[in-house]
Amino acid sequence: TRKVSSAELRSVFEGLGFDEVASFRTSGNVAFAAAGGSAAKLTKEIEPALAKATGFDVTVFLRTAAELRAITRHEPFDSRVVKQSKGKLQVVLLGAKPSAAARKRALALATEEDRLALSGRELYWLPSAGTRDAAIGPRAFDDVLGETTMRTMGTIGQMAAKFFAD
């Protein structure tokens, strides 16, 4: 398996000179402060450092504090539909904003049971039940949109509140 401890993750980010490094749970979420540089530049620094430390390639889905807060405020589906669903609202993080063709293919995966919405570099998925029991699976998103990672909206909200409160 490809598991890395939170301490190992923090060590890599601290070794790159980032400040205020903190991990969130053991799912690869890391919050940090960077003195400057674009997201693309930071990603190009982080990915090889993680690969060297872990022994395998790691794709980084970097979001700024403002982007995380915007995700938590975004309501891709009617709140009544979300409350009635047995599934949790999922946020599928993409590496880049998808092309129009990829957008169309991704949204075509939606069903009455599995609702999808795209906004920027995020695909919002409201499965009718747990993600393991859904008609579409996370791999389908990778096939259409490239490599992705997924967190519940609740996890994104907890991270934003803990590390990036307004």
CSV table of N, CA and C in Angstrom, one decimal:
chain,number,residue,atom,x,y,z
A,1,THR,N,0.8,-1.2,0.0
A,1,THR,CA,0.0,0.0,0.0
A,1,THR,C,0.9,1.2,0.0
A,2,ARG,N,0.2,2.3,-0.3
A,2,ARG,CA,1.0,3.6,-0.4
A,2,ARG,C,0.6,4.5,0.7
A,3,LYS,N,1.1,4.2,1.9
A,3,LYS,CA,0.7,5.0,3.1
A,3,LYS,C,1.9,5.7,3.6
A,4,VAL,N,1.7,6.9,4.1
A,4,VAL,CA,2.7,7.8,4.6
A,4,VAL,C,2.2,8.3,5.9
A,5,SER,N,3.0,8.3,7.0
A,5,SER,CA,2.5,8.9,8.2
A,5,SER,C,2.4,10.4,8.1
A,6,SER,N,1.6,10.9,9.0
A,6,SER,CA,1.4,12.4,9.1
A,6,SER,C,2.7,13.0,9.4
A,7,ALA,N,3.5,12.4,10.3
A,7,ALA,CA,4.8,13.0,10.7
A,7,ALA,C,5.8,13.0,9.5
A,8,GLU,N,5.8,12.0,8.7
A,8,GLU,CA,6.6,12.0,7.5
A,8,GLU,C,6.2,13.1,6.5
A,9,LEU,N,4.9,13.2,6.4
A,9,LEU,CA,4.4,14.3,5.5
A,9,LEU,C,4.8,15.7,6.0
A,10,ARG,N,4.6,15.9,7.2
A,10,ARG,CA,5.0,17.2,7.8
A,10,ARG,C,6.5,17.4,7.6
A,11,SER,N,7.3,16.4,7.8
A,11,SER,CA,8.8,16.5,7.7
A,11,SER,C,9.2,16.9,6.3
A,12,VAL,N,8.5,16.4,5.3
A,12,VAL,CA,8.8,16.7,3.9
A,12,VAL,C,8.5,18.2,3.7
A,13,PHE,N,7.4,18.7,4.1
A,13,PHE,CA,7.0,20.1,3.9
A,13,PHE,C,7.9,21.0,4.7
A,14,GLU,N,8.3,20.6,5.9
A,14,GLU,CA,9.2,21.5,6.7
A,14,GLU,C,10.6,21.5,6.1
A,15,GLY,N,11.0,20.4,5.5
A,15,GLY,CA,12.3,20.3,4.8
A,15,GLY,C,12.3,21.2,3.6
A,16,LEU,N,11.2,21.5,3.0
A,16,LEU,CA,11.1,22.4,1.9
A,16,LEU,C,11.1,23.9,2.3
A,17,GLY,N,11.1,24.1,3.6
A,17,GLY,CA,11.1,25.4,4.1
A,17,GLY,C,9.8,26.1,4.4
A,18,PHE,N,8.7,25.3,4.3
A,18,PHE,CA,7.4,25.9,4.5
A,18,PHE,C,7.2,26.1,6.0
A,19,ASP,N,6.3,27.1,6.4
A,19,ASP,CA,6.0,27.4,7.8
A,19,ASP,C,4.6,26.9,8.1
A,20,GLU,N,4.4,26.8,9.4
A,20,GLU,CA,3.1,26.5,9.9
A,20,GLU,C,2.5,25.2,9.3
A,21,VAL,N,3.4,24.2,9.2
A,21,VAL,CA,3.0,22.9,8.6
A,21,VAL,C,2.2,22.1,9.6
A,22,ALA,N,1.1,21.6,9.1
A,22,ALA,CA,0.2,20.8,9.9
A,22,ALA,C,-0.5,19.8,9.0
A,23,SER,N,-0.7,18.6,9.5
A,23,SER,CA,-1.4,17.6,8.8
A,23,SER,C,-2.8,17.5,9.4
A,24,PHE,N,-3.7,17.0,8.5
A,24,PHE,CA,-5.1,16.8,9.0
A,24,PHE,C,-5.5,15.4,8.7
A,25,ARG,N,-5.8,14.7,9.8
A,25,ARG,CA,-6.1,13.2,9.7
A,25,ARG,C,-4.9,12.5,9.1
A,26,THR,N,-5.1,11.3,8.6
A,26,THR,CA,-4.0,10.6,8.0
A,26,THR,C,-4.4,10.3,6.5
A,27,SER,N,-5.0,11.3,5.9
A,27,SER,CA,-5.4,11.1,4.5
A,27,SER,C,-4.6,11.9,3.5
A,28,GLY,N,-3.4,12.4,3.9
A,28,GLY,CA,-2.6,13.2,3.0
A,28,GLY,C,-2.9,14.6,2.9
A,29,ASN,N,-3.7,15.1,3.8
A,29,ASN,CA,-4.0,16.6,3.8
A,29,ASN,C,-3.0,17.3,4.6
A,30,VAL,N,-2.4,18.3,4.0
A,30,VAL,CA,-1.3,19.1,4.7
A,30,VAL,C,-1.7,20.6,4.5
A,31,ALA,N,-1.6,21.3,5.6
A,31,ALA,CA,-1.8,22.8,5.5
A,31,ALA,C,-0.4,23.4,5.8
A,32,PHE,N,-0.1,24.5,5.1
A,32,PHE,CA,1.2,25.1,5.3
A,32,PHE,C,1.2,26.5,4.8
A,33,ALA,N,2.1,27.3,5.2
A,33,ALA,CA,2.3,28.7,4.8
A,33,ALA,C,3.5,28.7,3.9
A,34,ALA,N,3.4,29.4,2.7
A,34,ALA,CA,4.5,29.5,1.8
A,34,ALA,C,4.8,31.0,1.6
A,35,ALA,N,6.0,31.4,1.6
A,35,ALA,CA,6.4,32.8,1.4
A,35,ALA,C,6.0,33.4,0.1
A,36,GLY,N,5.9,32.6,-0.9
A,36,GLY,CA,5.5,33.1,-2.2
A,36,GLY,C,5.6,32.0,-3.3
A,37,GLY,N,5.3,32.4,-4.5
A,37,GLY,CA,5.3,31.4,-5.6
A,37,GLY,C,3.9,31.0,-5.9
A,38,SER,N,3.8,30.7,-7.2
A,38,SER,CA,2.5,30.2,-7.7
A,38,SER,C,2.2,28.8,-7.3
A,39,ALA,N,1.0,28.4,-7.4
A,39,ALA,CA,0.6,27.1,-7.1
A,39,ALA,C,1.3,26.1,-7.9
A,40,ALA,N,1.5,26.4,-9.2
A,40,ALA,CA,2.3,25.5,-10.1
A,40,ALA,C,3.7,25.4,-9.6
A,41,LYS,N,4.3,26.5,-9.3
A,41,LYS,CA,5.7,26.4,-8.8
A,41,LYS,C,5.8,25.6,-7.5
A,42,LEU,N,4.9,25.8,-6.6
A,42,LEU,CA,4.9,25.1,-5.3
A,42,LEU,C,4.7,23.6,-5.6
A,43,THR,N,3.8,23.3,-6.5
A,43,THR,CA,3.5,21.9,-6.8
A,43,THR,C,4.8,21.2,-7.4
A,44,LYS,N,5.5,21.9,-8.2
A,44,LYS,CA,6.7,21.4,-8.8
A,44,LYS,C,7.8,21.2,-7.8
A,45,GLU,N,7.8,21.8,-6.7
A,45,GLU,CA,8.7,21.6,-5.6
A,45,GLU,C,8.3,20.4,-4.7
A,46,ILE,N,7.0,20.4,-4.4
A,46,ILE,CA,6.4,19.4,-3.5
A,46,ILE,C,6.4,18.0,-4.1
A,47,GLU,N,6.0,17.8,-5.3
A,47,GLU,CA,5.8,16.5,-5.8
A,47,GLU,C,7.1,15.7,-5.9
A,48,PRO,N,8.2,16.2,-6.4
A,48,PRO,CA,9.5,15.4,-6.3
A,48,PRO,C,10.0,15.2,-4.9
A,49,ALA,N,9.8,16.1,-4.0
A,49,ALA,CA,10.2,15.9,-2.6
A,49,ALA,C,9.4,14.8,-2.0
A,50,LEU,N,8.1,14.7,-2.3
A,50,LEU,CA,7.3,13.6,-1.7
A,50,LEU,C,7.7,12.3,-2.4
A,51,ALA,N,8.0,12.3,-3.7
A,51,ALA,CA,8.4,11.1,-4.4
A,51,ALA,C,9.7,10.5,-3.8
A,52,LYS,N,10.6,11.4,-3.5
A,52,LYS,CA,11.9,11.0,-2.9
A,52,LYS,C,11.7,10.4,-1.5
A,53,ALA,N,10.8,11.1,-0.7
A,53,ALA,CA,10.6,10.6,0.6
A,53,ALA,C,9.8,9.3,0.7
A,54,THR,N,8.9,9.2,-0.2
A,54,THR,CA,8.0,8.0,-0.1
A,54,THR,C,8.4,6.8,-1.0
A,55,GLY,N,9.1,7.1,-2.0
A,55,GLY,CA,9.5,6.0,-3.0
A,55,GLY,C,8.5,5.8,-4.0
A,56,PHE,N,7.5,6.7,-4.1
A,56,PHE,CA,6.5,6.5,-5.2
A,56,PHE,C,6.0,7.9,-5.6
A,57,ASP,N,5.5,8.0,-6.9
A,57,ASP,CA,5.0,9.3,-7.4
A,57,ASP,C,3.8,9.7,-6.6
A,58,VAL,N,3.7,11.0,-6.3
A,58,VAL,CA,2.6,11.6,-5.5
A,58,VAL,C,2.1,12.8,-6.3
A,59,THR,N,0.8,12.8,-6.6
A,59,THR,CA,0.2,13.9,-7.3
A,59,THR,C,-0.4,14.8,-6.2
A,60,VAL,N,0.0,16.1,-6.3
A,60,VAL,CA,-0.5,17.1,-5.4
A,60,VAL,C,-1.7,17.9,-6.0
A,61,PHE,N,-2.7,18.1,-5.1
A,61,PHE,CA,-3.9,18.9,-5.5
A,61,PHE,C,-3.9,20.1,-4.6
A,62,LEU,N,-3.1,21.1,-4.9
A,62,LEU,CA,-2.9,22.2,-4.1
A,62,LEU,C,-4.1,23.2,-4.2
A,63,ARG,N,-4.6,23.7,-3.1
A,63,ARG,CA,-5.6,24.7,-3.0
A,63,ARG,C,-5.2,25.7,-2.0
A,64,THR,N,-5.4,27.0,-2.3
A,64,THR,CA,-5.1,28.1,-1.4
A,64,THR,C,-6.2,28.1,-0.3
A,65,ALA,N,-5.9,28.9,0.7
A,65,ALA,CA,-6.9,29.1,1.8
A,65,ALA,C,-8.2,29.6,1.2
A,66,ALA,N,-8.1,30.6,0.4
A,66,ALA,CA,-9.3,31.2,-0.3
A,66,ALA,C,-10.0,30.2,-1.1
A,67,GLU,N,-9.3,29.4,-1.8
A,67,GLU,CA,-10.0,28.4,-2.6
A,67,GLU,C,-10.7,27.4,-1.7
A,68,LEU,N,-10.1,26.9,-0.6
A,68,LEU,CA,-10.8,26.0,0.3
A,68,LEU,C,-12.0,26.6,0.9
A,69,ARG,N,-11.9,27.9,1.3
A,69,ARG,CA,-13.1,28.6,1.8
A,69,ARG,C,-14.2,28.7,0.8
A,70,ALA,N,-13.8,29.0,-0.5
A,70,ALA,CA,-14.8,29.1,-1.6
A,70,ALA,C,-15.5,27.7,-1.8
A,71,ILE,N,-14.8,26.6,-1.7
A,71,ILE,CA,-15.3,25.3,-1.9
A,71,ILE,C,-16.4,25.1,-0.8
A,72,THR,N,-16.1,25.4,0.4
A,72,THR,CA,-17.0,25.2,1.5
A,72,THR,C,-18.3,26.0,1.4
A,73,ARG,N,-18.2,27.2,0.8
A,73,ARG,CA,-19.4,28.0,0.6
A,73,ARG,C,-20.2,27.6,-0.7
A,74,HIS,N,-19.6,26.9,-1.6
A,74,HIS,CA,-20.3,26.5,-2.8
A,74,HIS,C,-21.4,25.5,-2.5
A,75,GLU,N,-22.6,25.8,-3.1
A,75,GLU,CA,-23.7,24.9,-3.0
A,75,GLU,C,-24.1,24.4,-4.3
A,76,PRO,N,-23.5,23.3,-4.8
A,76,PRO,CA,-23.7,22.8,-6.1
A,76,PRO,C,-25.1,22.2,-6.3
A,77,PHE,N,-25.8,21.8,-5.2
A,77,PHE,CA,-27.1,21.2,-5.3
A,77,PHE,C,-28.0,21.8,-4.3
A,78,ASP,N,-29.3,21.7,-4.6
A,78,ASP,CA,-30.3,22.3,-3.7
A,78,ASP,C,-30.1,21.6,-2.3
A,79,SER,N,-30.1,22.5,-1.3
A,79,SER,CA,-29.8,22.0,0.1
A,79,SER,C,-30.8,20.9,0.5
A,80,ARG,N,-32.1,20.9,0.1
A,80,ARG,CA,-33.0,19.8,0.4
A,80,ARG,C,-32.6,18.5,-0.1
A,81,VAL,N,-32.1,18.5,-1.4
A,81,VAL,CA,-31.6,17.3,-2.0
A,81,VAL,C,-30.4,16.7,-1.2
A,82,VAL,N,-29.5,17.6,-0.8
A,82,VAL,CA,-28.3,17.1,-0.1
A,82,VAL,C,-28.8,16.5,1.3
A,83,LYS,N,-29.7,17.2,2.0
A,83,LYS,CA,-30.1,16.7,3.3
A,83,LYS,C,-30.9,15.3,3.1
A,84,GLN,N,-31.6,15.2,2.0
A,84,GLN,CA,-32.4,13.9,1.9
A,84,GLN,C,-31.5,12.8,1.4
A,85,SER,N,-30.4,13.0,0.9
A,85,SER,CA,-29.5,12.0,0.3
A,85,SER,C,-28.9,11.1,1.4
A,86,LYS,N,-28.8,9.8,1.2
A,86,LYS,CA,-28.1,9.0,2.1
A,86,LYS,C,-26.6,9.0,2.0
A,87,GLY,N,-26.2,9.6,0.8
A,87,GLY,CA,-24.8,9.7,0.6
A,87,GLY,C,-24.3,11.1,1.1
A,88,LYS,N,-23.0,11.2,1.2
A,88,LYS,CA,-22.3,12.4,1.7
A,88,LYS,C,-21.9,13.2,0.4
A,89,LEU,N,-22.0,14.5,0.5
A,89,LEU,CA,-21.5,15.3,-0.7
A,89,LEU,C,-20.0,15.2,-0.7
A,90,GLN,N,-19.5,14.8,-1.9
A,90,GLN,CA,-18.1,14.6,-2.2
A,90,GLN,C,-17.5,15.7,-3.0
A,91,VAL,N,-16.3,16.1,-2.7
A,91,VAL,CA,-15.6,17.1,-3.5
A,91,VAL,C,-14.4,16.3,-4.2
A,92,VAL,N,-14.5,16.2,-5.5
A,92,VAL,CA,-13.4,15.6,-6.3
A,92,VAL,C,-12.5,16.7,-6.8
A,93,LEU,N,-11.3,16.7,-6.3
A,93,LEU,CA,-10.3,17.7,-6.6
A,93,LEU,C,-9.6,17.3,-7.9
A,94,LEU,N,-9.5,18.2,-8.8
A,94,LEU,CA,-8.9,18.0,-10.1
A,94,LEU,C,-7.6,18.7,-10.2
A,95,GLY,N,-6.7,18.2,-11.0
A,95,GLY,CA,-5.4,18.9,-11.2
A,95,GLY,C,-5.5,20.2,-12.0
A,96,ALA,N,-6.4,20.2,-12.9
A,96,ALA,CA,-6.6,21.4,-13.7
A,96,ALA,C,-8.1,21.5,-14.1
A,97,LYS,N,-8.5,22.7,-14.5
A,97,LYS,CA,-9.8,22.9,-15.0
A,97,LYS,C,-10.0,22.1,-16.2
A,98,PRO,N,-11.1,21.3,-16.3
A,98,PRO,CA,-11.2,20.4,-17.5
A,98,PRO,C,-11.6,21.2,-18.7
A,99,SER,N,-11.3,20.6,-19.8
A,99,SER,CA,-11.7,21.1,-21.1
A,99,SER,C,-13.2,21.0,-21.3
A,100,ALA,N,-13.8,21.7,-22.2
A,100,ALA,CA,-15.2,21.6,-22.5
A,100,ALA,C,-15.6,20.1,-22.8
A,101,ALA,N,-14.8,19.4,-23.5
A,101,ALA,CA,-15.2,18.0,-23.9
A,101,ALA,C,-15.1,17.1,-22.7
A,102,ALA,N,-14.1,17.3,-21.8
A,102,ALA,CA,-14.0,16.5,-20.6
A,102,ALA,C,-15.1,16.8,-19.6
A,103,ARG,N,-15.4,18.1,-19.6
A,103,ARG,CA,-16.6,18.5,-18.7
A,103,ARG,C,-17.8,17.8,-19.1
A,104,LYS,N,-18.1,17.8,-20.4
A,104,LYS,CA,-19.3,17.2,-21.0
A,104,LYS,C,-19.3,15.7,-20.7
A,105,ARG,N,-18.2,15.0,-20.9
A,105,ARG,CA,-18.1,13.6,-20.6
A,105,ARG,C,-18.3,13.3,-19.1
A,106,ALA,N,-17.7,14.1,-18.3
A,106,ALA,CA,-17.8,13.9,-16.8
A,106,ALA,C,-19.3,14.1,-16.4
A,107,LEU,N,-19.9,15.2,-16.8
A,107,LEU,CA,-21.3,15.4,-16.4
A,107,LEU,C,-22.3,14.4,-17.0
A,108,ALA,N,-21.9,13.8,-18.1
A,108,ALA,CA,-22.7,12.7,-18.7
A,108,ALA,C,-22.7,11.4,-17.8
A,109,LEU,N,-21.8,11.3,-16.8
A,109,LEU,CA,-21.8,10.2,-15.9
A,109,LEU,C,-23.0,10.3,-14.9
A,110,ALA,N,-23.5,11.5,-14.7
A,110,ALA,CA,-24.6,11.7,-13.7
A,110,ALA,C,-25.8,10.9,-14.0
A,111,THR,N,-26.5,10.5,-12.9
A,111,THR,CA,-27.8,9.8,-13.0
A,111,THR,C,-28.7,10.4,-12.0
A,112,GLU,N,-29.9,10.0,-12.0
A,112,GLU,CA,-30.9,10.5,-11.0
A,112,GLU,C,-30.4,10.2,-9.6
A,113,GLU,N,-29.6,9.1,-9.4
A,113,GLU,CA,-29.1,8.6,-8.1
A,113,GLU,C,-27.8,9.3,-7.8
A,114,ASP,N,-27.0,9.6,-8.8
A,114,ASP,CA,-25.7,10.2,-8.6
A,114,ASP,C,-25.6,11.5,-9.3
A,115,ARG,N,-25.7,12.5,-8.5
A,115,ARG,CA,-25.7,13.9,-9.1
A,115,ARG,C,-24.3,14.4,-9.2
A,116,LEU,N,-24.0,15.2,-10.3
A,116,LEU,CA,-22.7,15.7,-10.5
A,116,LEU,C,-22.8,17.2,-10.9
A,117,ALA,N,-21.9,18.0,-10.4
A,117,ALA,CA,-21.7,19.4,-10.8
A,117,ALA,C,-20.3,19.7,-10.9
A,118,LEU,N,-19.9,20.5,-11.9
A,118,LEU,CA,-18.5,21.0,-12.0
A,118,LEU,C,-18.4,22.5,-11.8
A,119,SER,N,-17.4,22.9,-11.0
A,119,SER,CA,-17.1,24.3,-10.9
A,119,SER,C,-15.6,24.4,-10.7
A,120,GLY,N,-15.0,25.1,-11.7
A,120,GLY,CA,-13.5,25.3,-11.7
A,120,GLY,C,-12.8,24.0,-11.7
A,121,ARG,N,-12.0,23.8,-10.7
A,121,ARG,CA,-11.2,22.5,-10.6
A,121,ARG,C,-11.8,21.5,-9.6
A,122,GLU,N,-13.1,21.6,-9.4
A,122,GLU,CA,-13.7,20.7,-8.5
A,122,GLU,C,-15.0,20.1,-9.1
A,123,LEU,N,-15.1,18.8,-8.9
A,123,LEU,CA,-16.3,18.1,-9.4
A,123,LEU,C,-17.0,17.8,-8.1
A,124,TYR,N,-18.3,18.1,-8.0
A,124,TYR,CA,-19.1,17.8,-6.8
A,124,TYR,C,-20.0,16.6,-7.1
A,125,TRP,N,-20.0,15.7,-6.2
A,125,TRP,CA,-20.7,14.4,-6.5
A,125,TRP,C,-21.6,14.1,-5.3
A,126,LEU,N,-22.8,14.0,-5.5
A,126,LEU,CA,-23.8,13.6,-4.5
A,126,LEU,C,-24.3,12.2,-4.8
A,127,PRO,N,-23.6,11.2,-4.2
A,127,PRO,CA,-24.1,9.8,-4.5
A,127,PRO,C,-25.4,9.5,-3.6
A,128,SER,N,-26.2,8.7,-4.2
A,128,SER,CA,-27.5,8.4,-3.5
A,128,SER,C,-27.2,7.6,-2.2
A,129,ALA,N,-26.1,6.9,-2.1
A,129,ALA,CA,-25.7,6.2,-0.9
A,129,ALA,C,-24.2,6.3,-0.7
A,130,GLY,N,-23.6,5.4,0.0
A,130,GLY,CA,-22.1,5.5,0.1
A,130,GLY,C,-21.4,5.4,-1.2
A,131,THR,N,-20.2,5.9,-1.3
A,131,THR,CA,-19.5,5.9,-2.5
A,131,THR,C,-19.2,4.5,-3.1
A,132,ARG,N,-19.0,3.6,-2.2
A,132,ARG,CA,-18.8,2.2,-2.6
A,132,ARG,C,-20.0,1.5,-3.2
A,133,ASP,N,-21.2,2.0,-2.9
A,133,ASP,CA,-22.4,1.4,-3.4
A,133,ASP,C,-23.0,2.2,-4.6
A,134,ALA,N,-22.3,3.3,-5.0
A,134,ALA,CA,-22.8,4.2,-6.0
A,134,ALA,C,-22.7,3.5,-7.4
A,135,ALA,N,-23.6,3.9,-8.3
A,135,ALA,CA,-23.5,3.4,-9.7
A,135,ALA,C,-22.2,3.8,-10.4
A,136,ILE,N,-21.7,5.0,-10.1
A,136,ILE,CA,-20.4,5.4,-10.6
A,136,ILE,C,-19.4,5.4,-9.5
A,137,GLY,N,-18.2,5.1,-9.9
A,137,GLY,CA,-17.1,5.0,-8.9
A,137,GLY,C,-16.1,6.1,-9.2
A,138,PRO,N,-15.3,6.4,-8.2
A,138,PRO,CA,-14.3,7.4,-8.3
A,138,PRO,C,-13.3,7.2,-9.5
A,139,ARG,N,-13.1,5.9,-9.9
A,139,ARG,CA,-12.2,5.7,-11.0
A,139,ARG,C,-12.7,6.2,-12.3
A,140,ALA,N,-14.1,6.2,-12.4
A,140,ALA,CA,-14.7,6.8,-13.6
A,140,ALA,C,-14.3,8.2,-13.8
A,141,PHE,N,-14.2,9.0,-12.7
A,141,PHE,CA,-13.8,10.4,-12.8
A,141,PHE,C,-12.4,10.5,-13.3
A,142,ASP,N,-11.5,9.6,-12.8
A,142,ASP,CA,-10.1,9.7,-13.3
A,142,ASP,C,-10.0,9.4,-14.8
A,143,ASP,N,-10.8,8.4,-15.2
A,143,ASP,CA,-10.8,8.1,-16.7
A,143,ASP,C,-11.2,9.2,-17.5
A,144,VAL,N,-12.1,10.1,-17.1
A,144,VAL,CA,-12.6,11.2,-17.9
A,144,VAL,C,-11.8,12.5,-17.6
A,145,LEU,N,-11.4,12.7,-16.4
A,145,LEU,CA,-10.8,14.0,-16.0
A,145,LEU,C,-9.3,14.0,-15.6
A,146,GLY,N,-8.7,12.8,-15.7
A,146,GLY,CA,-7.3,12.7,-15.3
A,146,GLY,C,-7.3,12.4,-13.8
A,147,GLU,N,-6.1,12.3,-13.2
A,147,GLU,CA,-6.0,11.9,-11.8
A,147,GLU,C,-6.7,12.9,-10.9
A,148,THR,N,-7.4,12.3,-9.9
A,148,THR,CA,-8.2,13.1,-9.0
A,148,THR,C,-8.0,12.6,-7.6
A,149,THR,N,-8.4,13.3,-6.6
A,149,THR,CA,-8.5,12.9,-5.2
A,149,THR,C,-9.8,13.4,-4.7
A,150,MET,N,-10.4,12.7,-3.7
A,150,MET,CA,-11.7,13.0,-3.2
A,150,MET,C,-11.7,13.2,-1.7
A,151,ARG,N,-12.5,14.2,-1.3
A,151,ARG,CA,-12.8,14.4,0.2
A,151,ARG,C,-14.2,14.7,0.3
A,152,THR,N,-14.8,14.4,1.5
A,152,THR,CA,-16.2,14.8,1.7
A,152,THR,C,-16.2,16.3,1.9
A,153,MET,N,-17.3,16.9,1.6
A,153,MET,CA,-17.5,18.4,1.9
A,153,MET,C,-17.2,18.7,3.4
A,154,GLY,N,-17.7,17.7,4.2
A,154,GLY,CA,-17.4,17.9,5.6
A,154,GLY,C,-16.0,18.0,6.0
A,155,THR,N,-15.1,17.2,5.4
A,155,THR,CA,-13.7,17.2,5.6
A,155,THR,C,-13.1,18.5,5.2
A,156,ILE,N,-13.5,18.9,4.0
A,156,ILE,CA,-13.0,20.2,3.4
A,156,ILE,C,-13.4,21.3,4.4
A,157,GLY,N,-14.6,21.3,4.9
A,157,GLY,CA,-15.1,22.4,5.8
A,157,GLY,C,-14.3,22.4,7.1
A,158,GLN,N,-14.1,21.2,7.6
A,158,GLN,CA,-13.3,21.1,8.9
A,158,GLN,C,-11.9,21.6,8.7
A,159,MET,N,-11.3,21.3,7.6
A,159,MET,CA,-9.9,21.8,7.3
A,159,MET,C,-9.9,23.3,7.2
A,160,ALA,N,-10.9,23.8,6.4
A,160,ALA,CA,-10.9,25.3,6.2
A,160,ALA,C,-11.2,26.0,7.6
A,161,ALA,N,-12.0,25.4,8.4
A,161,ALA,CA,-12.3,26.0,9.7
A,161,ALA,C,-11.1,25.9,10.6
A,162,LYS,N,-10.4,24.8,10.6
A,162,LYS,CA,-9.3,24.6,11.5
A,162,LYS,C,-8.1,25.5,11.1
A,163,PHE,N,-7.7,25.5,9.8
A,163,PHE,CA,-6.5,26.1,9.4
A,163,PHE,C,-6.7,27.5,8.7
A,164,PHE,N,-7.8,27.8,8.2
A,164,PHE,CA,-8.0,29.0,7.4
A,164,PHE,C,-9.2,29.7,7.7
A,165,ALA,N,-9.6,29.8,8.9
A,165,ALA,CA,-10.8,30.6,9.3
A,165,ALA,C,-10.7,32.0,8.9
A,166,ASP,N,-11.8,32.6,8.4
A,166,ASP,CA,-11.8,34.0,8.0
A,166,ASP,C,-11.4,34.9,9.1
